[in-house]
Every structure is written in structure tokens, then in C-alpha cells.
PDB file of C-alpha atoms in Angstrom:
ATOM      1  CA  PRO A   6     -25.239   7.266  -4.232  1.00 53.00           C
ATOM      2  CA  GLN A   7     -24.849   7.601  -7.810  1.00 64.00           C
ATOM      3  CA  LEU A   8     -22.026   9.902  -7.842  1.00 57.00           C
ATOM      4  CA  PHE A   9     -19.920   7.613  -5.024  1.00 68.00           C
ATOM      5  CA  ALA A  10     -16.312   7.578  -7.140  1.00 71.00           C
ATOM      6  CA  LEU A  11     -15.770   4.025  -6.879  1.00 69.00           C
ATOM      7  CA  ASN A  12     -19.500   2.976  -8.385  1.00 76.00           C
ATOM      8  CA  CYS A  13     -18.233   2.058 -11.449  1.00 77.00           C
ATOM      9  CA  LEU A  14     -16.015  -0.785  -9.785  1.00 76.00           C
ATOM     10  CA  PRO A  15     -17.256  -4.100  -8.811  1.00 80.00           C
ATOM     11  CA  SER A  16     -17.920  -4.413  -5.124  1.00 77.00           C
ATOM     12  CA  THR A  17     -15.109  -6.637  -4.582  1.00 81.00           C
ATOM     13  CA  LYS A  18     -12.154  -4.007  -6.599  1.00 80.00           C
ATOM     14  CA  ALA A  19     -13.852  -1.287  -4.214  1.00 80.00           C
ATOM     15  CA  ALA A  20     -13.117  -3.128  -1.222  1.00 82.00           C
ATOM     16  CA  GLU A  21      -9.860  -3.801  -2.302  1.00 83.00           C
ATOM     17  CA  TYR A  22      -9.282  -0.395  -3.270  1.00 83.00           C
ATOM     18  CA  GLN A  23     -10.216   0.872   0.141  1.00 85.00           C
ATOM     19  CA  PHE A  24      -7.919  -1.690   1.886  1.00 87.00           C
ATOM     20  CA  TYR A  25      -5.103  -0.093  -0.010  1.00 86.00           C
ATOM     21  CA  PHE A  26      -6.242   3.227   0.790  1.00 88.00           C
ATOM     22  CA  VAL A  27      -6.448   2.688   4.599  1.00 91.00           C
ATOM     23  CA  MET A  28      -3.249   1.122   4.236  1.00 90.00           C
ATOM     24  CA  CYS A  29      -1.398   3.752   2.742  1.00 89.00           C
ATOM     25  CA  ALA A  30      -3.000   6.142   5.218  1.00 90.00           C
ATOM     26  CA  THR A  31      -1.882   4.356   8.229  1.00 91.00           C
ATOM     27  CA  ALA A  32       1.946   3.761   6.793  1.00 88.00           C
ATOM     28  CA  THR A  33       1.540   7.732   6.529  1.00 89.00           C
ATOM     29  CA  THR A  34       0.233   8.329   9.586  1.00 90.00           C
ATOM     30  CA  ILE A  35       3.092   6.181  11.241  1.00 91.00           C
ATOM     31  CA  VAL A  36       5.429   8.610   9.726  1.00 88.00           C
ATOM     32  CA  SER A  37       3.881  11.559  10.843  1.00 87.00           C
ATOM     33  CA  GLY A  38       4.168  10.341  14.263  1.00 88.00           C
ATOM     34  CA  CYS A  39       7.643   9.656  14.376  1.00 89.00           C
ATOM     35  CA  VAL A  40       8.898  12.952  12.689  1.00 88.00           C
ATOM     36  CA  ALA A  41       6.246  15.358  14.736  1.00 82.00           C
ATOM     37  CA  GLU A  42       7.412  18.719  15.423  1.00 85.00           C
ATOM     38  CA  ARG A  43      11.066  17.487  14.058  1.00 90.00           C
ATOM     39  CA  ILE A  44      11.100  18.827  10.709  1.00 90.00           C
ATOM     40  CA  ASP A  45       9.545  21.513   8.637  1.00 92.00           C
ATOM     41  CA  PRO A  46       5.927  21.025   7.437  1.00 89.00           C
ATOM     42  CA  LEU A  47       6.625  21.587   3.983  1.00 93.00           C
ATOM     43  CA  CYS A  48       9.269  18.854   3.906  1.00 91.00           C
ATOM     44  CA  TYR A  49       6.639  16.673   5.946  1.00 90.00           C
ATOM     45  CA  ILE A  50       4.072  17.408   3.256  1.00 91.00           C
ATOM     46  CA  LEU A  51       6.477  16.560   0.457  1.00 92.00           C
ATOM     47  CA  HIS A  52       7.645  13.279   2.175  1.00 90.00           C
ATOM     48  CA  SER A  53       4.191  12.008   2.838  1.00 90.00           C
ATOM     49  CA  CYS A  54       3.461  12.858  -1.043  1.00 91.00           C
ATOM     50  CA  MET A  55       6.218  10.746  -1.866  1.00 92.00           C
ATOM     51  CA  LEU A  56       5.607   8.115   0.401  1.00 90.00           C
ATOM     52  CA  SER A  57       1.709   7.586  -0.387  1.00 90.00           C
ATOM     53  CA  CYS A  58       2.672   8.308  -4.554  1.00 90.00           C
ATOM     54  CA  VAL A  59       5.589   6.523  -4.966  1.00 90.00           C
ATOM     55  CA  ALA A  60       6.950   4.280  -2.213  1.00 89.00           C
ATOM     56  CA  PHE A  61       3.972   2.520  -1.102  1.00 87.00           C
ATOM     57  CA  PRO A  62       2.472   1.606  -4.363  1.00 86.00           C
ATOM     58  CA  VAL A  63       5.617   0.025  -5.495  1.00 86.00           C
ATOM     59  CA  THR A  64       6.259  -2.046  -2.177  1.00 84.00           C
ATOM     60  CA  ALA A  65       2.706  -2.726  -2.057  1.00 83.00           C
ATOM     61  CA  TYR A  66       2.619  -4.177  -5.528  1.00 83.00           C
ATOM     62  CA  TRP A  67       5.864  -6.156  -4.819  1.00 81.00           C
ATOM     63  CA  ALA A  68       4.564  -7.758  -1.415  1.00 79.00           C
ATOM     64  CA  TRP A  69       0.907  -8.281  -2.672  1.00 78.00           C
ATOM     65  CA  HIS A  70       0.261  -8.887  -6.180  1.00 79.00           C
ATOM     66  CA  ARG A  71       0.624 -12.240  -7.852  1.00 77.00           C
ATOM     67  CA  ASP A  72       3.430 -10.925 -10.141  1.00 81.00           C
ATOM     68  CA  GLY A  73       5.604  -9.009  -7.599  1.00 79.00           C
ATOM     69  CA  PHE A  74       9.227 -10.451  -6.463  1.00 79.00           C
ATOM     70  CA  ALA A  75       8.098 -10.683  -2.673  1.00 78.00           C
ATOM     71  CA  TYR A  76       5.072 -12.535  -2.955  1.00 77.00           C
ATOM     72  CA  VAL A  77       6.662 -15.022  -5.344  1.00 75.00           C
ATOM     73  CA  ILE A  78       9.566 -15.206  -3.187  1.00 78.00           C
ATOM     74  CA  ALA A  79       7.302 -16.033  -0.113  1.00 75.00           C
ATOM     75  CA  SER A  80       5.312 -18.642  -2.246  1.00 70.00           C
ATOM     76  CA  LEU A  81       8.495 -20.474  -2.605  1.00 71.00           C
ATOM     77  CA  PHE A  82       9.720 -20.120   1.124  1.00 70.00           C
ATOM     78  CA  PHE A  83       6.360 -21.650   2.055  1.00 68.00           C
ATOM     79  CA  LEU A  84       6.664 -24.204  -0.832  1.00 65.00           C
ATOM     80  CA  PHE A  85       9.863 -25.494   0.449  1.00 68.00           C
ATOM     81  CA  ALA A  86       9.146 -25.488   4.230  1.00 64.00           C
ATOM     82  CA  LEU A  87       6.053 -28.222   3.671  1.00 57.00           C
ATOM     83  CA  ASN A  88       8.894 -30.405   2.078  1.00 49.00           C
TER      84      ASN A  88
END
């Protein structure tokens, strides 16, 4: 539909956005399963917001973006493994 939020993006970027969205949701639900009924609900909501808005985007950039240092280091390790 025309009202879809990702309509203005090319299909490859929309797919990339959905991939990162699902990975972030998965990371948050893993934590929720670990702390279920162990912490206050407000603390869980705050923790989920911090994980989704700060921790996941930073680590995803480091690991998956071509300029991220973990991506570069992994590329170097792979390069040296071939020699």
C-alpha cells in the first residue's frame, strides 16, 4: 500500500531495514526470557529501550557495516588465514 512506512526506500534497503529490525527484536526477546519475573517491569522496559536504541545499533554497526572495526578485523583475519 501507499501508506506503508518504507515505501520511499528501494526494495533492497527495505529488506535490510527489516532484517535489522528482526535481529534487534530477537536480541530483546532473548533478554526478556532470561529475566522473566526476576526484575521489576519498569526496569525491564527501560533495559529493553536501552538495548534496542543504544546497545544493538552500536554493536550492529561495528559488526556488519564495512566501516565498523569488527568487520575490518574479521576481514583481516580471513585475509591472513588464506596465506
